[in-house]
């Protein structure tokens, strides 16, 4: 019975990990995809403009 006690935590973590990955995949896209993409594009543009405004790092 010790082997069962040793395997249970691993099995619980494997099931939990599978459910988390499944939820992440299913939640991609959908109605808010455009808003999420726009937010990421805006953040990247701000980071790029901040990097360019700093000039050379010499």
PDB file of N, CA and C in Angstrom:
ATOM      1  N   UNK A   1       0.808  -1.202   0.000  1.00  0.00           N
ATOM      2  CA  UNK A   1       0.000   0.000   0.000  1.00  0.00           C
ATOM      3  C   UNK A   1       0.849   1.264   0.000  1.00  0.00           C
ATOM      4  N   UNK A   2       2.114   1.151   0.342  1.00  0.00           N
ATOM      5  CA  UNK A   2       2.986   2.330   0.315  1.00  0.00           C
ATOM      6  C   UNK A   2       3.153   2.864  -1.101  1.00  0.00           C
ATOM      7  N   UNK A   3       3.161   1.966  -2.077  1.00  0.00           N
ATOM      8  CA  UNK A   3       3.315   2.429  -3.454  1.00  0.00           C
ATOM      9  C   UNK A   3       2.105   3.250  -3.900  1.00  0.00           C
ATOM     10  N   UNK A   4       0.921   2.928  -3.405  1.00  0.00           N
ATOM     11  CA  UNK A   4      -0.269   3.721  -3.741  1.00  0.00           C
ATOM     12  C   UNK A   4      -0.149   5.112  -3.153  1.00  0.00           C
ATOM     13  N   UNK A   5       0.287   5.195  -1.908  1.00  0.00           N
ATOM     14  CA  UNK A   5       0.471   6.491  -1.256  1.00  0.00           C
ATOM     15  C   UNK A   5       1.551   7.306  -1.964  1.00  0.00           C
ATOM     16  N   UNK A   6       2.532   6.650  -2.525  1.00  0.00           N
ATOM     17  CA  UNK A   6       3.596   7.351  -3.235  1.00  0.00           C
ATOM     18  C   UNK A   6       3.134   7.851  -4.604  1.00  0.00           C
ATOM     19  N   UNK A   7       2.205   7.148  -5.242  1.00  0.00           N
ATOM     20  CA  UNK A   7       1.755   7.525  -6.587  1.00  0.00           C
ATOM     21  C   UNK A   7       0.632   8.558  -6.587  1.00  0.00           C
ATOM     22  N   UNK A   8      -0.154   8.631  -5.524  1.00  0.00           N
ATOM     23  CA  UNK A   8      -1.314   9.519  -5.511  1.00  0.00           C
ATOM     24  C   UNK A   8      -0.940  10.984  -5.728  1.00  0.00           C
ATOM     25  N   UNK A   9       0.067  11.546  -5.020  1.00  0.00           N
ATOM     26  CA  UNK A   9       0.392  12.960  -5.267  1.00  0.00           C
ATOM     27  C   UNK A   9       0.808  13.227  -6.714  1.00  0.00           C
ATOM     28  N   UNK A  10       1.541  12.308  -7.304  1.00  0.00           N
ATOM     29  CA  UNK A  10       1.960  12.479  -8.699  1.00  0.00           C
ATOM     30  C   UNK A  10       0.762  12.451  -9.635  1.00  0.00           C
ATOM     31  N   UNK A  11      -0.159  11.550  -9.385  1.00  0.00           N
ATOM     32  CA  UNK A  11      -1.348  11.467 -10.236  1.00  0.00           C
ATOM     33  C   UNK A  11      -2.219  12.705 -10.087  1.00  0.00           C
ATOM     34  N   UNK A  12      -2.356  13.201  -8.864  1.00  0.00           N
ATOM     35  CA  UNK A  12      -3.155  14.413  -8.640  1.00  0.00           C
ATOM     36  C   UNK A  12      -2.523  15.595  -9.371  1.00  0.00           C
ATOM     37  N   UNK A  13      -1.213  15.732  -9.300  1.00  0.00           N
ATOM     38  CA  UNK A  13      -0.530  16.830  -9.983  1.00  0.00           C
ATOM     39  C   UNK A  13      -0.650  16.687 -11.508  1.00  0.00           C
ATOM     40  N   UNK A  14      -0.571  15.479 -12.021  1.00  0.00           N
ATOM     41  CA  UNK A  14      -0.696  15.266 -13.460  1.00  0.00           C
ATOM     42  C   UNK A  14      -2.090  15.648 -13.945  1.00  0.00           C
ATOM     43  N   UNK A  15      -3.114  15.260 -13.200  1.00  0.00           N
ATOM     44  CA  UNK A  15      -4.485  15.610 -13.580  1.00  0.00           C
ATOM     45  C   UNK A  15      -4.683  17.119 -13.503  1.00  0.00           C
ATOM     46  N   UNK A  16      -4.188  17.742 -12.437  1.00  0.00           N
ATOM     47  CA  UNK A  16      -4.329  19.196 -12.283  1.00  0.00           C
ATOM     48  C   UNK A  16      -3.616  19.924 -13.412  1.00  0.00           C
ATOM     49  N   UNK A  17      -2.407  19.476 -13.760  1.00  0.00           N
ATOM     50  CA  UNK A  17      -1.655  20.108 -14.839  1.00  0.00           C
ATOM     51  C   UNK A  17      -2.401  19.974 -16.165  1.00  0.00           C
ATOM     52  N   UNK A  18      -2.956  18.804 -16.420  1.00  0.00           N
ATOM     53  CA  UNK A  18      -3.714  18.589 -17.652  1.00  0.00           C
ATOM     54  C   UNK A  18      -4.925  19.517 -17.715  1.00  0.00           C
ATOM     55  N   UNK A  19      -5.624  19.671 -16.606  1.00  0.00           N
ATOM     56  CA  UNK A  19      -6.790  20.563 -16.582  1.00  0.00           C
ATOM     57  C   UNK A  19      -6.393  22.023 -16.787  1.00  0.00           C
ATOM     58  N   UNK A  20      -5.279  22.435 -16.213  1.00  0.00           N
ATOM     59  CA  UNK A  20      -4.822  23.819 -16.393  1.00  0.00           C
ATOM     60  C   UNK A  20      -4.470  24.074 -17.855  1.00  0.00           C
ATOM     61  N   UNK A  21      -3.732  23.175 -18.464  1.00  0.00           N
ATOM     62  CA  UNK A  21      -3.356  23.342 -19.878  1.00  0.00           C
ATOM     63  C   UNK A  21      -4.603  23.337 -20.749  1.00  0.00           C
ATOM     64  N   UNK A  22      -5.539  22.452 -20.473  1.00  0.00           N
ATOM     65  CA  UNK A  22      -6.781  22.389 -21.251  1.00  0.00           C
ATOM     66  C   UNK A  22      -7.567  23.701 -21.143  1.00  0.00           C
ATOM     67  N   UNK A  23      -7.636  24.249 -19.939  1.00  0.00           N
ATOM     68  CA  UNK A  23      -8.338  25.515 -19.737  1.00  0.00           C
ATOM     69  C   UNK A  23      -7.645  26.652 -20.489  1.00  0.00           C
ATOM     70  N   UNK A  24      -6.316  26.672 -20.454  1.00  0.00           N
ATOM     71  CA  UNK A  24      -5.577  27.719 -21.165  1.00  0.00           C
ATOM     72  C   UNK A  24      -5.834  27.641 -22.666  1.00  0.00           C
ATOM     73  N   UNK A  25      -5.835  26.448 -23.215  1.00  0.00           N
ATOM     74  CA  UNK A  25      -6.030  26.287 -24.649  1.00  0.00           C
ATOM     75  C   UNK A  25      -7.455  26.680 -25.045  1.00  0.00           C
ATOM     76  N   UNK A  26      -8.432  26.271 -24.235  1.00  0.00           N
ATOM     77  CA  UNK A  26      -9.823  26.585 -24.567  1.00  0.00           C
ATOM     78  C   UNK A  26     -10.134  28.061 -24.429  1.00  0.00           C
ATOM     79  N   UNK A  27      -9.405  28.782 -23.569  1.00  0.00           N
ATOM     80  CA  UNK A  27      -9.712  30.189 -23.345  1.00  0.00           C
ATOM     81  C   UNK A  27      -9.040  31.106 -24.360  1.00  0.00           C
ATOM     82  N   UNK A  28      -8.196  30.584 -25.214  1.00  0.00           N
ATOM     83  CA  UNK A  28      -7.549  31.416 -26.229  1.00  0.00           C
ATOM     84  C   UNK A  28      -8.546  31.741 -27.328  1.00  0.00           C
ATOM     85  N   UNK A  29      -8.409  32.923 -27.866  1.00  0.00           N
ATOM     86  CA  UNK A  29      -9.309  33.338 -28.935  1.00  0.00           C
ATOM     87  C   UNK A  29     -10.621  33.816 -28.379  1.00  0.00           C
ATOM     88  N   UNK A  30     -11.675  33.660 -29.114  1.00  0.00           N
ATOM     89  CA  UNK A  30     -12.985  34.059 -28.639  1.00  0.00           C
ATOM     90  C   UNK A  30     -13.255  35.534 -28.863  1.00  0.00           C
ATOM     91  N   UNK A  31     -14.242  36.043 -28.138  1.00  0.00           N
ATOM     92  CA  UNK A  31     -14.710  37.411 -28.343  1.00  0.00           C
ATOM     93  C   UNK A  31     -13.682  38.450 -27.929  1.00  0.00           C
ATOM     94  N   UNK A  32     -12.845  38.151 -26.946  1.00  0.00           N
ATOM     95  CA  UNK A  32     -11.900  39.142 -26.450  1.00  0.00           C
ATOM     96  C   UNK A  32     -10.528  39.070 -27.116  1.00  0.00           C
ATOM     97  N   UNK A  33     -10.375  38.228 -28.119  1.00  0.00           N
ATOM     98  CA  UNK A  33      -9.066  38.075 -28.759  1.00  0.00           C
ATOM     99  C   UNK A  33      -8.571  39.390 -29.337  1.00  0.00           C
ATOM    100  N   UNK A  34      -9.426  40.155 -29.969  1.00  0.00           N
ATOM    101  CA  UNK A  34      -9.012  41.433 -30.550  1.00  0.00           C
ATOM    102  C   UNK A  34      -8.547  42.409 -29.493  1.00  0.00           C
ATOM    103  N   UNK A  35      -9.262  42.483 -28.384  1.00  0.00           N
ATOM    104  CA  UNK A  35      -8.861  43.376 -27.299  1.00  0.00           C
ATOM    105  C   UNK A  35      -7.535  42.950 -26.687  1.00  0.00           C
ATOM    106  N   UNK A  36      -7.349  41.644 -26.503  1.00  0.00           N
ATOM    107  CA  UNK A  36      -6.097  41.153 -25.931  1.00  0.00           C
ATOM    108  C   UNK A  36      -4.931  41.429 -26.873  1.00  0.00           C
ATOM    109  N   UNK A  37      -5.130  41.189 -28.161  1.00  0.00           N
ATOM    110  CA  UNK A  37      -4.074  41.452 -29.135  1.00  0.00           C
ATOM    111  C   UNK A  37      -3.736  42.935 -29.180  1.00  0.00           C
ATOM    112  N   UNK A  38      -4.743  43.805 -29.126  1.00  0.00           N
ATOM    113  CA  UNK A  38      -4.502  45.240 -29.149  1.00  0.00           C
ATOM    114  C   UNK A  38      -3.737  45.686 -27.912  1.00  0.00           C
ATOM    115  N   UNK A  39      -4.053  45.113 -26.760  1.00  0.00           N
ATOM    116  CA  UNK A  39      -3.347  45.483 -25.529  1.00  0.00           C
ATOM    117  C   UNK A  39      -1.880  45.070 -25.603  1.00  0.00           C
ATOM    118  N   UNK A  40      -1.606  43.885 -26.137  1.00  0.00           N
ATOM    119  CA  UNK A  40      -0.225  43.431 -26.273  1.00  0.00           C
ATOM    120  C   UNK A  40       0.521  44.290 -27.276  1.00  0.00           C
ATOM    121  N   UNK A  41      -0.104  44.612 -28.404  1.00  0.00           N
ATOM    122  CA  UNK A  41       0.536  45.466 -29.399  1.00  0.00           C
ATOM    123  C   UNK A  41       0.856  46.844 -28.829  1.00  0.00           C
ATOM    124  N   UNK A  42      -0.061  47.405 -28.038  1.00  0.00           N
ATOM    125  CA  UNK A  42       0.167  48.712 -27.442  1.00  0.00           C
ATOM    126  C   UNK A  42       1.330  48.662 -26.446  1.00  0.00           C
ATOM    127  N   UNK A  43       1.389  47.607 -25.646  1.00  0.00           N
ATOM    128  CA  UNK A  43       2.482  47.471 -24.679  1.00  0.00           C
ATOM    129  C   UNK A  43       3.825  47.320 -25.390  1.00  0.00           C
ATOM    130  N   UNK A  44       3.849  46.540 -26.456  1.00  0.00           N
ATOM    131  CA  UNK A  44       5.089  46.383 -27.220  1.00  0.00           C
ATOM    132  C   UNK A  44       5.508  47.697 -27.872  1.00  0.00           C
ATOM    133  N   UNK A  45       4.547  48.447 -28.373  1.00  0.00           N
ATOM    134  CA  UNK A  45       4.871  49.732 -28.989  1.00  0.00           C
ATOM    135  C   UNK A  45       5.428  50.701 -27.955  1.00  0.00           C
ATOM    136  N   UNK A  46       4.843  50.720 -26.744  1.00  0.00           N
ATOM    137  CA  UNK A  46       5.366  51.606 -25.692  1.00  0.00           C
ATOM    138  C   UNK A  46       6.781  51.212 -25.307  1.00  0.00           C
ATOM    139  N   UNK A  47       7.035  49.920 -25.187  1.00  0.00           N
ATOM    140  CA  UNK A  47       8.373  49.453 -24.815  1.00  0.00           C
ATOM    141  C   UNK A  47       9.384  49.802 -25.904  1.00  0.00           C
ATOM    142  N   UNK A  48       8.996  49.633 -27.147  1.00  0.00           N
ATOM    143  CA  UNK A  48       9.899  49.942 -28.259  1.00  0.00           C
ATOM    144  C   UNK A  48      10.196  51.435 -28.322  1.00  0.00           C
ATOM    145  N   UNK A  49       9.185  52.280 -28.151  1.00  0.00           N
ATOM    146  CA  UNK A  49       9.418  53.725 -28.207  1.00  0.00           C
ATOM    147  C   UNK A  49      10.269  54.179 -27.023  1.00  0.00           C
ATOM    148  N   UNK A  50      10.076  53.564 -25.853  1.00  0.00           N
ATOM    149  CA  UNK A  50      10.905  53.910 -24.698  1.00  0.00           C
ATOM    150  C   UNK A  50      12.358  53.490 -24.932  1.00  0.00           C
ATOM    151  N   UNK A  51      12.532  52.346 -25.553  1.00  0.00           N
ATOM    152  CA  UNK A  51      13.893  51.876 -25.831  1.00  0.00           C
ATOM    153  C   UNK A  51      14.594  52.786 -26.855  1.00  0.00           C
ATOM    154  N   UNK A  52      13.846  53.220 -27.859  1.00  0.00           N
ATOM    155  CA  UNK A  52      14.424  54.076 -28.885  1.00  0.00           C
ATOM    156  C   UNK A  52      14.700  55.480 -28.360  1.00  0.00           C
ATOM    157  N   UNK A  53      13.888  55.975 -27.446  1.00  0.00           N
ATOM    158  CA  UNK A  53      14.085  57.325 -26.929  1.00  0.00           C
ATOM    159  C   UNK A  53      15.276  57.405 -25.973  1.00  0.00           C
ATOM    160  N   UNK A  54      15.709  56.252 -25.421  1.00  0.00           N
ATOM    161  CA  UNK A  54      16.870  56.257 -24.544  1.00  0.00           C
ATOM    162  C   UNK A  54      18.166  56.450 -25.326  1.00  0.00           C
ATOM    163  N   UNK A  55      18.175  56.075 -26.559  1.00  0.00           N
ATOM    164  CA  UNK A  55      19.361  56.229 -27.390  1.00  0.00           C
ATOM    165  C   UNK A  55      20.353  55.125 -27.121  1.00  0.00           C
ATOM    166  N   UNK A  56      21.592  55.328 -27.610  1.00  0.00           N
ATOM    167  CA  UNK A  56      22.632  54.294 -27.405  1.00  0.00           C
ATOM    168  C   UNK A  56      22.979  54.175 -25.931  1.00  0.00           C
ATOM    169  N   UNK A  57      23.413  52.996 -25.553  1.00  0.00           N
ATOM    170  CA  UNK A  57      23.714  52.721 -24.146  1.00  0.00           C
ATOM    171  C   UNK A  57      25.198  52.965 -23.846  1.00  0.00           C
ATOM    172  N   UNK A  58      25.841  53.883 -24.521  1.00  0.00           N
ATOM    173  CA  UNK A  58      27.275  54.137 -24.286  1.00  0.00           C
ATOM    174  C   UNK A  58      27.465  55.146 -23.220  1.00  0.00           C
TER     175      UNK A  58
END
